[in-house]
Coordinates of C-alpha atoms and ligand atoms in Angstrom, one line a residue:
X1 CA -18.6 9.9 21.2
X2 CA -20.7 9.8 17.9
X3 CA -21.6 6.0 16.6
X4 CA -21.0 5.6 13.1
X5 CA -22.9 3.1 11.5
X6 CA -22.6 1.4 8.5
X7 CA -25.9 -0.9 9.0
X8 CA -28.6 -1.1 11.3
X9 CA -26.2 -2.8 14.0
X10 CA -22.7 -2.8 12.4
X11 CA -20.5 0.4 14.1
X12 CA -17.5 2.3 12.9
X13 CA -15.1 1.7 15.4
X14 CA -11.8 3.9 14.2
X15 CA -8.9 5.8 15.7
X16 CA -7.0 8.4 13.8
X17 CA -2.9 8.1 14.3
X18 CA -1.5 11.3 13.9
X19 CA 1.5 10.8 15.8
X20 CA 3.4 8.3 13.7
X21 CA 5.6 9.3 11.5
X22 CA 6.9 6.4 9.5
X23 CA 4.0 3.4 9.2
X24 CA 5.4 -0.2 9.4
X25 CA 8.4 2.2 10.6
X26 CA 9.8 2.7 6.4
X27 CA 7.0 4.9 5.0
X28 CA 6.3 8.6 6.1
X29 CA 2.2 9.5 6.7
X30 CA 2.3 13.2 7.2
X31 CA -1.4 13.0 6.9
X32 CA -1.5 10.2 9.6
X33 CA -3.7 6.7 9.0
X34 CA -7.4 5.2 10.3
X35 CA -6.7 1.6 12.2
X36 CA -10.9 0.8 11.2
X37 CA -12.2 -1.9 13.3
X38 CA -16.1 -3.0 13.2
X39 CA -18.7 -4.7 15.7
X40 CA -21.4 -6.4 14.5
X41 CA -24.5 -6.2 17.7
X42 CA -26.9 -9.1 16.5
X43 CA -28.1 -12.0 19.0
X44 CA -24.3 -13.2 18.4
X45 CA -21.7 -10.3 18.7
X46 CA -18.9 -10.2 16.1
X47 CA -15.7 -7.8 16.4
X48 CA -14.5 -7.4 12.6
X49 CA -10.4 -7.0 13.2
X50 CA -9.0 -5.2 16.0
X51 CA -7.0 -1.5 16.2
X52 CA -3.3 -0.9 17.3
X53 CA -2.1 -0.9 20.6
X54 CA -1.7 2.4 21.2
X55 CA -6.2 2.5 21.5
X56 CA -6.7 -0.6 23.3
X57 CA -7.8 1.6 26.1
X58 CA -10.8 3.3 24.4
X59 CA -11.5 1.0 21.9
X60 CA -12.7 -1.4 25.1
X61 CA -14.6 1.2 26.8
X62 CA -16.4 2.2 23.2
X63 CA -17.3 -1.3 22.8
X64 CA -18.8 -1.7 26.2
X65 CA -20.5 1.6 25.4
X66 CA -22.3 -0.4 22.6
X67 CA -23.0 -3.5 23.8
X68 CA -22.8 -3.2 27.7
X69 CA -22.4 -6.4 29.9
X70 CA -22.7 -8.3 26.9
X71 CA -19.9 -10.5 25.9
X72 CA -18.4 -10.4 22.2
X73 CA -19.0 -13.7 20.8
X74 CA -16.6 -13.9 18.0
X75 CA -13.2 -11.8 16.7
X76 CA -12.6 -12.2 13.3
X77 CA -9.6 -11.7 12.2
X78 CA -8.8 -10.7 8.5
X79 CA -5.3 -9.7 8.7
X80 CA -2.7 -10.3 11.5
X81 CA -0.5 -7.8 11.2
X82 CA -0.3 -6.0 14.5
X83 CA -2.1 -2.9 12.9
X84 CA -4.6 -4.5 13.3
X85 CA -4.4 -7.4 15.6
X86 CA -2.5 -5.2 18.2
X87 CA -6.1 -5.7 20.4
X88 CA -6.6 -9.4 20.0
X89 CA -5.2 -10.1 23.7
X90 CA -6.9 -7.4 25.2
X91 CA -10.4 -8.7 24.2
X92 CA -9.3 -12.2 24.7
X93 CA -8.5 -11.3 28.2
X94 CA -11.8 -9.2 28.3
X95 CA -13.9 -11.3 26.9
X96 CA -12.2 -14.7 27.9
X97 CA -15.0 -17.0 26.2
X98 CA -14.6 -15.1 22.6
X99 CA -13.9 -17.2 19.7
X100 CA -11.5 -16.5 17.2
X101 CA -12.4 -16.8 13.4
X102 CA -9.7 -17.1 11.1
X103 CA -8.3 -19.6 8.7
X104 CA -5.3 -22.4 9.1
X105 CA -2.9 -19.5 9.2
X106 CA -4.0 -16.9 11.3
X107 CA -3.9 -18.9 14.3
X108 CA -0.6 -19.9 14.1
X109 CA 0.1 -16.3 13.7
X110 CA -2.0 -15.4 17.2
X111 CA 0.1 -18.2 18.7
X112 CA 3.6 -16.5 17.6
X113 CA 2.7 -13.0 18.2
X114 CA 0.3 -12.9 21.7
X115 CA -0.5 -16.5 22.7
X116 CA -1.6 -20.0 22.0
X117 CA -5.1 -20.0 20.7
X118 CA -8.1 -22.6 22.0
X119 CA -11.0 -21.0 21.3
X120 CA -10.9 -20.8 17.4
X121 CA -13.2 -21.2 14.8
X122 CA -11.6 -22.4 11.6
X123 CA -13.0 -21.1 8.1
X124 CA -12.3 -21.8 4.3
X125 CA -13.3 -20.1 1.2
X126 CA -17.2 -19.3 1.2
X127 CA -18.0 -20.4 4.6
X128 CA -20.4 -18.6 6.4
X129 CA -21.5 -18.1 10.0
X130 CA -25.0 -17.0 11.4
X131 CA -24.6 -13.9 14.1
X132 CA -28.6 -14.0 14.1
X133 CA -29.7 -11.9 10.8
X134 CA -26.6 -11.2 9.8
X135 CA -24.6 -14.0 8.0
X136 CA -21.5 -13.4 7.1
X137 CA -19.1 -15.5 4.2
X138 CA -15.5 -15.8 4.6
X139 CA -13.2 -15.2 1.3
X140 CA -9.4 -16.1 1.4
X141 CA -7.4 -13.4 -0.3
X142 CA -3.6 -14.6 0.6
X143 CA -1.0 -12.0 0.2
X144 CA -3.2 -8.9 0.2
X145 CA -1.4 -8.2 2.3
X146 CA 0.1 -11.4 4.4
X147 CA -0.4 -15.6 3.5
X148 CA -3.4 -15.3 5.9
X149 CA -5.3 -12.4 4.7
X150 CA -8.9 -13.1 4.2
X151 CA -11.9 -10.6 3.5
X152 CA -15.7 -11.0 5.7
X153 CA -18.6 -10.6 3.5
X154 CA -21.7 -9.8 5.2
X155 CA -23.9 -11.1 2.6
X156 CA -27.6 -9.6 5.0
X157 CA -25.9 -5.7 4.2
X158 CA -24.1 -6.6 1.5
X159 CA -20.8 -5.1 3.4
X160 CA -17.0 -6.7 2.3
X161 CA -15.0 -6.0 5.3
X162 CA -12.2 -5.8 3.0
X163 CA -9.0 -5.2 5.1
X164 CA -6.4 -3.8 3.8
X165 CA -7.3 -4.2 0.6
X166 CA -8.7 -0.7 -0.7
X167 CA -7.3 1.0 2.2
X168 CA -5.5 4.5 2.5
X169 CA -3.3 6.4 4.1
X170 CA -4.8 10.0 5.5
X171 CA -6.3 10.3 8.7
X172 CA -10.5 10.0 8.8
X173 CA -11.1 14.0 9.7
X174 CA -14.7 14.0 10.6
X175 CA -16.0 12.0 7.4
X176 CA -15.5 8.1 7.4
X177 CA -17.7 8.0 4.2
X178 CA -16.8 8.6 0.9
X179 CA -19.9 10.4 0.0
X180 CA -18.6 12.5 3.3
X181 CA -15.3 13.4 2.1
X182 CA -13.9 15.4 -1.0
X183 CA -11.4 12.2 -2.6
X184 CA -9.4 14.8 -3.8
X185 CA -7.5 14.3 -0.6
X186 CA -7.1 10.7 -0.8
X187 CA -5.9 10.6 -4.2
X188 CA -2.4 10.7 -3.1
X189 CA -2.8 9.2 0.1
X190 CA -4.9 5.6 -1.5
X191 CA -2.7 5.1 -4.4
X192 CA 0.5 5.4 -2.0
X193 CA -0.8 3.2 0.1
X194 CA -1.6 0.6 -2.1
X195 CA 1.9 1.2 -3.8
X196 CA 3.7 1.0 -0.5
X197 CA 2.4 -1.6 0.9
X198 CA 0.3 -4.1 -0.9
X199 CA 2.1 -3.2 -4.4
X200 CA 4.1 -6.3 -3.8
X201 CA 1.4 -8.1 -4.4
X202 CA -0.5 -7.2 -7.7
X203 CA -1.1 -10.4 -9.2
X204 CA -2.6 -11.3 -5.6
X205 CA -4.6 -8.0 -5.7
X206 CA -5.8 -8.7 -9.6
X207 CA -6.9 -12.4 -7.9
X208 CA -8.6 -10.9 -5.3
X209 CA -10.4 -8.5 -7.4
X210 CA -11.6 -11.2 -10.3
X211 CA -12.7 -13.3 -6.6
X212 CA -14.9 -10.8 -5.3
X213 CA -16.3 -9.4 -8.7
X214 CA -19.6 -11.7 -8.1
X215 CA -20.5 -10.8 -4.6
X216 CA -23.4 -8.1 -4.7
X217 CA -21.4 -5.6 -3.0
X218 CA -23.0 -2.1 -1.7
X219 CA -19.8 -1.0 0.4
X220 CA -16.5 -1.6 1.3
X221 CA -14.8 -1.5 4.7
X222 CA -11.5 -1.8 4.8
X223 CA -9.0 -1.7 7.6
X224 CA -7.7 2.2 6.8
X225 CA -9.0 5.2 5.4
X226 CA -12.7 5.6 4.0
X227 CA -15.6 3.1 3.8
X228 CA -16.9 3.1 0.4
X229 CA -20.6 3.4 0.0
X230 CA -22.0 5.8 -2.7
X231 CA -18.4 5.3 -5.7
X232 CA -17.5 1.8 -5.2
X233 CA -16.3 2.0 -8.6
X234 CA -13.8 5.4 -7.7
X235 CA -11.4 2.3 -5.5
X236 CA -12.5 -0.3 -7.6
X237 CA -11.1 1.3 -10.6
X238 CA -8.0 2.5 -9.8
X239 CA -7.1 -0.5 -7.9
X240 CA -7.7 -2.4 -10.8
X241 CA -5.4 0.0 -12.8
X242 CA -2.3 -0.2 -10.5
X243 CA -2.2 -3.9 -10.1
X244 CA -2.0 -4.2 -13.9
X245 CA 0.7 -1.7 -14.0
X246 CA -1.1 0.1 -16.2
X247 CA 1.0 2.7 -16.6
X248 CA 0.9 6.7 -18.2
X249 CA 3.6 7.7 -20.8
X250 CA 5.3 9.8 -18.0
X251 CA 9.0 9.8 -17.3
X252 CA 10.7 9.5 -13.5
X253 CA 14.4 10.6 -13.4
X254 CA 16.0 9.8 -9.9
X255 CA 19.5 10.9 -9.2
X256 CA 22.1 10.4 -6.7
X257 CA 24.5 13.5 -6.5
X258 CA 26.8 14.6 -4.3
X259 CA 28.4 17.9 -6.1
X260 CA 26.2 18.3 -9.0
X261 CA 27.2 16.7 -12.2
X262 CA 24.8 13.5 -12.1
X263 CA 22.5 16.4 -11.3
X264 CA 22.8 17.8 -14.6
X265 CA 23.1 14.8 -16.5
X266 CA 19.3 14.7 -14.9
X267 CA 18.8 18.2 -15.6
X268 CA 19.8 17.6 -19.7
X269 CA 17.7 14.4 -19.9
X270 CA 14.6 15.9 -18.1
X271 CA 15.0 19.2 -20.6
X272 CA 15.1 17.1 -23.9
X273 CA 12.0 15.0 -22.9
X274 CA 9.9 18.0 -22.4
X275 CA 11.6 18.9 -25.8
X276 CA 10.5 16.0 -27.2
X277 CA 6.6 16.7 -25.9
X278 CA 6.8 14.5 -22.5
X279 CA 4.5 16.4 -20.4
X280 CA 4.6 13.9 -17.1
X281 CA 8.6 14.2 -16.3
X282 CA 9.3 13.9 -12.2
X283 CA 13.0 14.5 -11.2
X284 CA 13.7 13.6 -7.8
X285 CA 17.0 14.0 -5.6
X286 CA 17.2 10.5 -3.9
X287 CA 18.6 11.7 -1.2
X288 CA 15.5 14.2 -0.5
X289 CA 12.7 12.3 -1.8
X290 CA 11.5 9.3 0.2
X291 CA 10.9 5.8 -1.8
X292 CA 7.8 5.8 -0.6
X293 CA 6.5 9.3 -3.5
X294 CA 9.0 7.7 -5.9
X295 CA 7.5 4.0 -6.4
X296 CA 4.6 5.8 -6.2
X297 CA 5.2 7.6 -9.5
X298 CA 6.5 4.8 -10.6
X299 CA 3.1 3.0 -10.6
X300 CA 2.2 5.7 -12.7
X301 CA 4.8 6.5 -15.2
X302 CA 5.9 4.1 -17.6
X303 CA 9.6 6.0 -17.7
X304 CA 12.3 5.4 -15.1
X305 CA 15.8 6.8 -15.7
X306 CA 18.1 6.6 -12.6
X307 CA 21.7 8.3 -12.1
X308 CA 24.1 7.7 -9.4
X309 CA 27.6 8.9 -8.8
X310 CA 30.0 6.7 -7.7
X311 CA 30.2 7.0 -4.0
X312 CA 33.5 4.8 -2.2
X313 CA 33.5 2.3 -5.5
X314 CA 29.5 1.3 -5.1
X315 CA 26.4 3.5 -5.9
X316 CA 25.3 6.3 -3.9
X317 CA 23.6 4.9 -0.7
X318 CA 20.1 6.8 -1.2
X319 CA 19.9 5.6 -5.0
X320 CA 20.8 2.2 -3.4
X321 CA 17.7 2.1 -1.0
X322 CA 15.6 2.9 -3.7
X323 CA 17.0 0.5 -6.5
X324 CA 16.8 -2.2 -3.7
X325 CA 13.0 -1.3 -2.3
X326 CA 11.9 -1.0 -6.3
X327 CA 13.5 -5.0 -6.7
X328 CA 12.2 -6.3 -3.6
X329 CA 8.5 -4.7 -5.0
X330 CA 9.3 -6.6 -7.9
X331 CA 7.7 -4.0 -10.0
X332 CA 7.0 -5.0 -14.0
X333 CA 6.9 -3.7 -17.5
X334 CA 8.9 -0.3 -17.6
X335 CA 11.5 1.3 -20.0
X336 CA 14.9 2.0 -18.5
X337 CA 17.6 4.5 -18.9
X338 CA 21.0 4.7 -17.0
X339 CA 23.1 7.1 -16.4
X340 CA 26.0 8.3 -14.0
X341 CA 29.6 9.5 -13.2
X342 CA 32.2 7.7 -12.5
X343 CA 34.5 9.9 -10.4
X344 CA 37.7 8.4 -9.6
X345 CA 36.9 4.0 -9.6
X346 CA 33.1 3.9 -10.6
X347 CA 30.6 1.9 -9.0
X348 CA 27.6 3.9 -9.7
X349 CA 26.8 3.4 -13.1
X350 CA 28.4 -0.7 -12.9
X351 CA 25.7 -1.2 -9.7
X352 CA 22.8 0.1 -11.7
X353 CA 23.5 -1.9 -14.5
X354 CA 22.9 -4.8 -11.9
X355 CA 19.6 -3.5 -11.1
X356 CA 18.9 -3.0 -15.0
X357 CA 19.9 -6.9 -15.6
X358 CA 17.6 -8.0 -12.0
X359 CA 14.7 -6.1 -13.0
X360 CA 14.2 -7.0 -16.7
X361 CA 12.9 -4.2 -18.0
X362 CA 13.6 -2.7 -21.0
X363 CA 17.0 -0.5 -21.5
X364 CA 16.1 2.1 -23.7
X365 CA 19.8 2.9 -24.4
X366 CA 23.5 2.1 -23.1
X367 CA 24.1 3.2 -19.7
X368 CA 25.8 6.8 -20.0
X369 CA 29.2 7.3 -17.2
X370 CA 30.7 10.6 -17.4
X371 CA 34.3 11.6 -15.3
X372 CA 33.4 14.5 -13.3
X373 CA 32.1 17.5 -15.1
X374 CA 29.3 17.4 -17.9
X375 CA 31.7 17.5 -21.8
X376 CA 30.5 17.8 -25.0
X377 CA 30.0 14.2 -25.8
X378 CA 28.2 12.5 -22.8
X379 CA 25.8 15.9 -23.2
X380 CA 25.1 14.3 -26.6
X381 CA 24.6 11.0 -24.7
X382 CA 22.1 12.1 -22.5
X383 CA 20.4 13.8 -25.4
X384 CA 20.0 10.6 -27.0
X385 CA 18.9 8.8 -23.9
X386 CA 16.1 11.0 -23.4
X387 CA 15.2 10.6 -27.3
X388 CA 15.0 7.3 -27.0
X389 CA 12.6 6.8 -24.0
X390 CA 10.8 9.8 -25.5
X391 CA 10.6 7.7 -28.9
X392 CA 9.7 4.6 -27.0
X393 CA 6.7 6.5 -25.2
X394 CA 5.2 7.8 -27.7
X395 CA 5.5 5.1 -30.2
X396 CA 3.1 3.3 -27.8
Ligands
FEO1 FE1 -2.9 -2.6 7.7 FE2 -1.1 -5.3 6.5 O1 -1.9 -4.2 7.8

């Protein structure tokens, strides 16, 4: 196997999941994801989070590759999630006199997923530990992306071993390096991730960044996807945008149709935006288009107009599995529009006026609820719906 180093003694130690199709079994990674794991070979040895289960095998046997009959000396663990701590056990039962760094948290997470901890070493914001030249500093970053998350900072290579945070989706496919890599790949694949998963947590991730801003940082190496050497600033910047939801004047209509006339209210809207000189304007079929592409355009796009039918007297199931993952994201400062058909007892357009009063962003205009086909006067209804956002958007 290559060894990919970021310093001197500090190795890549990755695996590639291409099998997977759903990560954290919700979101769909048709271009896979990097579990990105590090080992630190000074006079002490230091593993830098572990790698799913699925690698335990090789990830051991590349270790001992590196470092031989030595023992590792510490595991520190940044995050617990079983992405990345799916290893811990192994190298606890491999290395049976490592020591575990993590905070008050972590360990009681070791003890509830694998076992109970003895071994530990406890650590609080800024302090440090000596591996020999290397000396690393200890950040606490809680909630990006679980109450125990913290971030290593080497401060000898000026390395933040930054674990989820500034991660990806995408597979590593030959280059681990952003200066190895053409980013036009990860655009997608970063911004989803951070929507999916740690968009939950924005003010945590705006805390995290104003936390960091004064350590002398010359890359980043997170848990997944690239390390960041030569455009810090590329991640930096756009994870600075999303968790202010700083948003473009785009427009996302979502429907939820089972024989086509909440389609075309969708269809009518979407038409007199572009009318109206919106050029972003996404329509998506709930029930075709996972969540996981629409809250990511909704990190961009300042618009969000949703239609369901009325499906048994409730909404349509698909538009309810995105209304509920968008409220449980808890996602901020949008304009609204609401629209639907009422068929024979309602429910859709009732249930998303629900979501409109949960969410708290601003309604644009009063929900529109046709009966079956698409008349004259809900056509005008639409048409106004659409000139409203459109005259909100651009007024901005
Ligand atoms: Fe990649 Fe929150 O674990």
């Amino acid at each position: 196997m290559h060894q990919v180093k970021l310093a001197e003694n500090t190795y890549y130690l990755g695996y590639n999941d291409r099998r997977t199709h759903l990560f954290e079994n919700i979101w769909p990674i048709p271009h896979g994801v990097s579990y990105n794991s590090y080992l630190i070979v000074d006079e002490k040895i230091a593993l830098v989070d572990t790698v799913e289960r699925q690698f335990i095998d090789d990830y051991l046997d590349q270790i001992e590759a590196i470092i031989g009959d030595r023992p590792v000396d510490y595991l520190i663990i940044n995050h617990m999630e079983p992405d990345h701590s799916g290893a811990i056990k192994a190298i606890k039962t491999k290395y049976p006199e490592v020591t575990l760094v993590g905070n008050k948290k972590t360990f009681g997470f070791v003890e509830s997923f694998y076992f109970k901890p003895e071994n530990t070493l406890e650590v609080h914001d800024g302090a440090t530990l000596e591996l020999g030249e290397v000396k690393l500093q200890f950040q606490m970053i809680p909630m990006v992306h679980w109450p125990e998350t913290m971030v290593t900072y080497d401060e000898t290579n000026k390395i933040l071993f930054s674990g989820d945070a500034f991660g990806s989706y995408g597979t590593l496919d030959g280059g681990v390096f952003d200066d190895e890599i053409n980013l036009d790949f990860y655009e997608v694949e970063i911004m989803r991730y951070f929507t999916n998963i740690v968009g939950k947590y924005c003010p945590h991730t705006q805390r995290a960044i104003k936390k960091l801003a004064p350590l002398d940082i010359k890359m980043i190496a997170a848990t997944h996807g690239p390390i960041w050497r030569t455009d810090l600033d590329w991640v930096l910047s756009r994870y600075n945008k999303w968790s202010t939801y700083d948003t473009d004047p785009g427009v996302i209509v979502v429907y939820g149709s089972m024989y086509g006339n909440t389609q075309k209210m969708a269809e009518v809207i979407a038409r007199q935006l572009s009318e109206r000189g919106i050029k972003d304007i996404r329509v998506y079929d709930a029930s075709k288009t996972h969540s996981s592409y629409i809250i990511n355009d909704i990190f961009k796009y300042k618009g969000f107009i949703v239609g369901s039918c009325a499906y048994n007297n409730a909404m349509f199931p698909n538009v309810q599995t995105l209304i509920t993952t968008i409220e449980h994201m808890g996602i901020k400062d949008h304009y609204l529009g609401v629209f639907g058909n009422y068929a024979w007892n309602g429910g859709g357009v009732k249930n998303l006026m629900k979501f409109a009063e949960n969410i708290k962003w601003d309604l644009v205009h009063d929900p529109i609820e046709e009966k079956g086909a698409l008349k004259k006067d809900k056509f005008e209804q639409c048409i106004d719906l659409a000139n409203a956002m459109a005259d909100k958007l651009l007024q901005a």
